[in-house]
Structures are given as C-alpha cells and as structure tokens.
Amino acid sequence: AQTVTQSQPEMSVQEAETVTLSCTYDTSESDYYLFWYKQPPSRQMILVIRQEAYKQQNATENRFSVNFQKAAKSFSLKISDSQLGDAAMYFCAYRNTGTASKLTFGTGTRLQVTL
Amino acid sequence: GAVVSQHPSRVICKSGTSVKIECRSLDFQATTMFWYRQFPKQSLMLMATSNEGSKATYEQGVEKDKFLINHASLTLSTLTVTSAHPEDSSFYICSASPGTYSTDTQYFGPGTRLTVL
C-alpha cells in the first residue's frame, strides 16, 4: 500500500517570504500522480498543484511550485511571496494511475503566516 | 470551475438515530464519488468509493451496514450514518469526479460536521 509522509506538523513564514513544505511517499509504481491540497479554516479542500510522475519538469502554479525528486520519492511544495491567505493546512496526496484509483493523503502541515 | 455541494453543513443528532448527508455535483455529472472522514487535526481517510448505479466499495475497517452509501444518479450521492453513536462524530467530506480514471480531477465538497450526543 502507498504511504504519504509529511514530517512537519507546523510551519511558520513571514509575509512575503518563501517557505517549503516537505512530503515523501512510498510506492512501487512507476507512474502515478502527486498533489498538494490546501484546507483553510473553512475546511474546503482546494487543489493547489498537481504533478504527473512521468513528467520530469516540476509543476508550477503562480506562486506555488514543487520540487519533484522521483528517485528520492520526495515532493516538496514551495510557496513564494507568502500571503496571509496562504495560512491553512496543506496536505500532500498520492494517486495511482488507472481506473478506480484513490487519493492517499499525508497527515498535513499547518502553515502560519505572520506579519 | 466544478462545484460540489454538501447538505447539511452541520448536524447534531441523538445517539441511536440515523443521519443522511447529501453530496451533489452542481455543474457536471459525477461518475464517481468518494466519501472521506476527517477527525480533528487529522488527515482525510477514505471511507468508500461509489460509482453511479453500482454498489459502493468500502475501505478496510469501514462498516458497510453502518455507513450506507447510495449513488443513484450522476449528480447525487448520499451517506447515511445508521444508529449513530458519539464516536461517529466527525467531519465528513465528499468528492466527485467526472470519470473513473486517475486523470479525472476530484472536486471536493465543503464538508459536513456531524455531532452525535
């Protein structure tokens, strides 16, 4: 079974600074998908960024980018120019390819953004 | 973007009663819907996967008779917690996907907070 590990329960960053959230995963598959989801206090899950394992290029979405290291099974999220609205729980997630595949979530990292 | 709604957003019930939670895809047809449970300060745990017109597939350790899932149409799935007990109090989140393949994005509902007294 696949597992996703987030070793940082909490992180803090000053507004306008950059922060990196860590995620590692374990799988025997060669092709899969990785995600970062944001869960603000409203509890609504929001997709931040997605990475296909077969793509070597790291995904980027505006201020959000990932560092995908397939051999190391590492998938970190970098948030640049942090904003107060970035404060939330961030979950790393893994999904197999194929039909009936499901998301496996990490334990989450709570990000605080300070002035 | 795709919108998924859940109703109710909060529900309080007495121990022993049953509670039904609805999950609707508002602007797309959801071939597959997923139900998750989230305890305070914890991650989302998948409870079951349902495909329209088929029986739900439950994760190991999830009681099928306690958590009844119905996916009768392409826009509606329901989760019924039968004979609820205080330990069933949790945050329940559904997600919906337009297909069954891994490339299909899951869109999440806003969640339902269940409190069993």
Short mmCIF file of C-alpha atoms in Angstrom, two decimals:
data_model
loop_
_atom_site.label_atom_id
_atom_site.label_comp_id
_atom_site.label_asym_id
_atom_site.label_seq_id
_atom_site.Cartn_x
_atom_site.Cartn_y
_atom_site.Cartn_z
CA ALA A 1 0.00 0.00 0.00
CA GLN A 2 1.13 3.51 -0.71
CA THR A 3 2.00 5.81 2.16
CA VAL A 4 2.49 9.57 2.26
CA THR A 5 4.54 11.22 4.99
CA GLN A 6 4.62 14.86 5.98
CA SER A 7 7.21 15.31 8.70
CA GLN A 8 6.42 18.93 9.54
CA PRO A 9 3.25 19.24 11.64
CA GLU A 10 3.56 23.02 11.69
CA MET A 11 5.47 25.65 9.78
CA SER A 12 5.59 29.42 10.04
CA VAL A 13 6.58 32.02 7.46
CA GLN A 14 6.61 35.78 7.38
CA GLU A 15 4.52 37.57 4.86
CA ALA A 16 6.30 38.00 1.51
CA GLU A 17 8.86 35.34 2.40
CA THR A 18 9.28 31.86 0.91
CA VAL A 19 8.50 28.58 2.64
CA THR A 20 8.95 24.95 1.64
CA LEU A 21 6.72 22.14 2.86
CA SER A 22 8.10 18.60 2.72
CA CYS A 23 6.46 15.40 1.59
CA THR A 24 7.78 11.92 0.97
CA TYR A 25 5.91 8.91 -0.28
CA ASP A 26 6.37 5.23 -0.76
CA THR A 27 5.23 3.32 -3.82
CA SER A 28 6.34 0.50 -6.07
CA GLU A 29 4.62 2.07 -9.06
CA SER A 30 6.49 3.93 -11.78
CA ASP A 31 3.61 6.07 -12.93
CA TYR A 32 1.35 7.98 -10.58
CA TYR A 33 0.11 11.44 -9.63
CA LEU A 34 1.03 13.68 -6.73
CA PHE A 35 -0.96 16.58 -5.37
CA TRP A 36 -0.86 19.36 -2.85
CA TYR A 37 -4.20 20.36 -1.36
CA LYS A 38 -4.93 23.36 0.85
CA GLN A 39 -7.55 23.24 3.59
CA PRO A 40 -8.25 26.70 5.04
CA PRO A 41 -10.30 27.21 8.22
CA SER A 42 -13.47 26.85 6.13
CA ARG A 43 -12.43 23.16 5.71
CA GLN A 44 -12.99 23.34 1.92
CA MET A 45 -10.30 21.29 0.18
CA ILE A 46 -8.63 23.26 -2.61
CA LEU A 47 -6.27 21.76 -5.18
CA VAL A 48 -3.05 23.77 -5.19
CA ILE A 49 -0.89 21.89 -7.65
CA ARG A 50 -0.59 18.53 -9.39
CA GLN A 51 2.39 16.60 -10.75
CA GLU A 52 2.44 13.62 -13.09
CA ALA A 53 5.27 11.25 -12.23
CA TYR A 54 6.22 10.67 -15.85
CA LYS A 55 6.92 14.38 -16.31
CA GLN A 56 10.40 15.45 -15.32
CA GLN A 57 9.52 19.12 -15.30
CA ASN A 58 8.38 20.43 -11.96
CA ALA A 59 4.84 21.80 -11.90
CA THR A 60 4.28 25.49 -11.23
CA GLU A 61 1.13 27.46 -10.48
CA ASN A 62 1.78 31.15 -9.96
CA ARG A 63 3.46 31.46 -6.52
CA PHE A 64 3.35 27.72 -5.93
CA SER A 65 5.93 25.31 -7.29
CA VAL A 66 7.08 21.81 -6.49
CA ASN A 67 10.42 20.06 -6.30
CA PHE A 68 9.71 16.54 -7.51
CA GLN A 69 12.54 14.09 -6.91
CA LYS A 70 11.27 10.76 -8.23
CA ALA A 71 14.25 8.65 -7.23
CA ALA A 72 14.12 10.01 -3.70
CA LYS A 73 10.31 9.81 -3.65
CA SER A 74 10.17 13.39 -2.48
CA PHE A 75 7.60 16.02 -3.43
CA SER A 76 8.03 19.37 -1.69
CA LEU A 77 5.90 22.48 -2.14
CA LYS A 78 7.45 25.93 -2.31
CA ILE A 79 5.29 28.95 -1.65
CA SER A 80 6.86 32.21 -2.76
CA ASP A 81 5.84 35.70 -1.65
CA SER A 82 3.68 34.23 1.11
CA GLN A 83 0.37 35.95 1.79
CA LEU A 84 -1.90 35.93 4.82
CA GLY A 85 -4.43 33.97 2.79
CA ASP A 86 -1.96 31.13 2.42
CA ALA A 87 -2.44 30.23 6.07
CA ALA A 88 -4.05 26.79 6.09
CA MET A 89 -3.47 23.07 6.45
CA TYR A 90 -1.59 21.66 3.50
CA PHE A 91 -1.97 18.01 2.55
CA CYS A 92 0.25 16.10 0.20
CA ALA A 93 -1.57 13.32 -1.65
CA TYR A 94 -0.76 10.40 -3.93
CA ARG A 95 -2.89 8.72 -6.55
CA ASN A 96 -2.20 5.67 -8.69
CA THR A 97 -2.90 5.66 -12.39
CA GLY A 98 -5.68 3.54 -13.80
CA THR A 99 -9.33 3.20 -13.00
CA ALA A 100 -10.78 3.20 -9.53
CA SER A 101 -7.65 4.84 -8.17
CA LYS A 102 -7.97 6.72 -4.92
CA LEU A 103 -6.20 9.54 -3.15
CA THR A 104 -3.95 8.76 -0.21
CA PHE A 105 -3.30 11.79 1.98
CA GLY A 106 -0.43 12.68 4.27
CA THR A 107 -1.02 13.88 7.81
CA GLY A 108 -0.82 17.54 6.86
CA THR A 109 1.28 20.59 7.69
CA ARG A 110 -0.29 23.61 9.33
CA LEU A 111 1.16 26.78 7.82
CA GLN A 112 1.03 30.03 9.74
CA VAL A 113 1.75 33.31 8.01
CA THR A 114 2.89 36.17 10.20
CA LEU A 115 3.17 39.88 9.55
CA GLY B 1 -14.99 25.56 -12.10
CA ALA B 2 -16.74 22.40 -10.97
CA VAL B 3 -18.81 22.79 -7.82
CA VAL B 4 -19.74 20.14 -5.30
CA SER B 5 -22.20 20.87 -2.51
CA GLN B 6 -22.98 19.03 0.69
CA HIS B 7 -26.08 19.20 2.82
CA PRO B 8 -26.37 19.75 5.68
CA SER B 9 -23.21 21.62 6.62
CA ARG B 10 -23.75 20.82 10.28
CA VAL B 11 -25.97 18.29 12.01
CA ILE B 12 -26.48 17.37 15.62
CA CYS B 13 -28.37 14.19 16.45
CA LYS B 14 -29.10 11.95 19.37
CA SER B 15 -27.35 8.66 19.86
CA GLY B 16 -29.19 5.84 18.12
CA THR B 17 -30.71 7.90 15.35
CA SER B 18 -29.76 7.87 11.67
CA VAL B 19 -28.42 10.81 9.74
CA LYS B 20 -28.30 11.31 5.98
CA ILE B 21 -25.72 13.52 4.27
CA GLU B 22 -26.14 14.54 0.65
CA CYS B 23 -23.38 15.24 -1.85
CA ARG B 24 -24.28 16.90 -5.14
CA SER B 25 -22.27 17.81 -8.22
CA LEU B 26 -23.87 21.03 -9.41
CA ASP B 27 -22.43 21.58 -12.85
CA PHE B 28 -21.08 18.25 -14.00
CA GLN B 29 -22.02 14.60 -14.00
CA ALA B 30 -20.12 12.67 -11.36
CA THR B 31 -19.45 9.11 -12.43
CA THR B 32 -17.51 8.51 -9.24
CA MET B 33 -17.96 9.94 -5.77
CA PHE B 34 -15.76 9.45 -2.74
CA TRP B 35 -16.60 9.77 0.95
CA TYR B 36 -13.94 10.77 3.47
CA ARG B 37 -13.88 11.16 7.21
CA GLN B 38 -11.68 13.67 8.99
CA PHE B 39 -11.14 13.71 12.74
CA PRO B 40 -9.97 16.95 14.41
CA LYS B 41 -6.45 17.89 13.42
CA GLN B 42 -6.07 14.75 11.37
CA SER B 43 -5.95 13.85 7.72
CA LEU B 44 -8.70 12.70 5.41
CA MET B 45 -9.38 8.99 5.49
CA LEU B 46 -11.21 7.45 2.55
CA MET B 47 -14.29 5.55 3.65
CA ALA B 48 -15.72 4.39 0.35
CA THR B 49 -15.85 4.90 -3.38
CA SER B 50 -19.15 4.85 -5.23
CA ASN B 51 -19.90 4.67 -8.91
CA GLU B 52 -23.29 5.68 -10.24
CA GLY B 53 -25.66 2.73 -10.32
CA SER B 54 -23.26 0.36 -8.57
CA LYS B 55 -22.66 -0.72 -5.00
CA ALA B 56 -20.08 1.27 -3.13
CA THR B 57 -16.61 -0.11 -2.49
CA TYR B 58 -15.71 0.28 1.16
CA GLU B 59 -12.23 0.63 2.60
CA GLN B 60 -10.97 -1.92 5.04
CA GLY B 61 -12.34 -1.34 8.51
CA VAL B 62 -15.36 0.68 7.41
CA GLU B 63 -18.67 -0.91 8.40
CA LYS B 64 -20.89 -1.22 5.36
CA ASP B 65 -24.06 -1.62 7.40
CA LYS B 66 -23.33 1.44 9.47
CA PHE B 67 -22.31 3.79 6.68
CA LEU B 68 -24.80 3.29 3.86
CA ILE B 69 -23.85 4.89 0.59
CA ASN B 70 -26.21 5.37 -2.32
CA HIS B 71 -25.18 6.84 -5.68
CA ALA B 72 -28.45 6.65 -7.54
CA SER B 73 -27.85 9.42 -10.04
CA LEU B 74 -24.92 11.12 -11.76
CA THR B 75 -25.30 14.20 -9.58
CA LEU B 76 -26.22 12.83 -6.16
CA SER B 77 -24.66 10.52 -3.62
CA THR B 78 -25.86 10.07 -0.05
CA LEU B 79 -24.13 8.81 3.07
CA THR B 80 -26.40 7.56 5.83
CA VAL B 81 -24.90 7.02 9.25
CA THR B 82 -27.18 4.46 10.87
CA SER B 83 -27.67 4.16 14.63
CA ALA B 84 -25.18 6.93 15.20
CA HIS B 85 -23.03 6.95 18.33
CA PRO B 86 -20.80 9.66 19.81
CA GLU B 87 -17.71 8.04 18.29
CA ASP B 88 -19.22 8.70 14.84
CA SER B 89 -18.91 12.42 15.47
CA SER B 90 -16.57 13.71 12.81
CA PHE B 91 -16.21 15.85 9.71
CA TYR B 92 -17.44 14.06 6.59
CA ILE B 93 -16.25 15.23 3.19
CA CYS B 94 -17.33 14.03 -0.22
CA SER B 95 -15.60 14.49 -3.52
CA ALA B 96 -16.87 13.92 -7.04
CA SER B 97 -15.15 13.05 -10.27
CA PRO B 98 -16.49 13.16 -13.82
CA GLY B 99 -14.88 9.82 -14.63
CA THR B 100 -13.29 6.74 -13.16
CA TYR B 101 -9.79 7.26 -14.46
CA SER B 102 -6.92 8.63 -12.46
CA THR B 103 -6.59 11.67 -14.73
CA ASP B 104 -10.06 12.78 -13.70
CA THR B 105 -9.88 15.52 -11.12
CA GLN B 106 -11.65 15.09 -7.80
CA TYR B 107 -13.69 18.10 -6.72
CA PHE B 108 -14.36 18.36 -3.01
CA GLY B 109 -17.49 19.40 -1.19
CA PRO B 110 -17.35 21.80 1.78
CA GLY B 111 -17.90 19.03 4.32
CA THR B 112 -20.49 18.16 6.94
CA ARG B 113 -19.83 18.30 10.64
CA LEU B 114 -21.69 15.56 12.48
CA THR B 115 -22.09 15.72 16.24
CA VAL B 116 -23.75 12.80 17.99
CA LEU B 117 -24.90 13.49 21.52
#
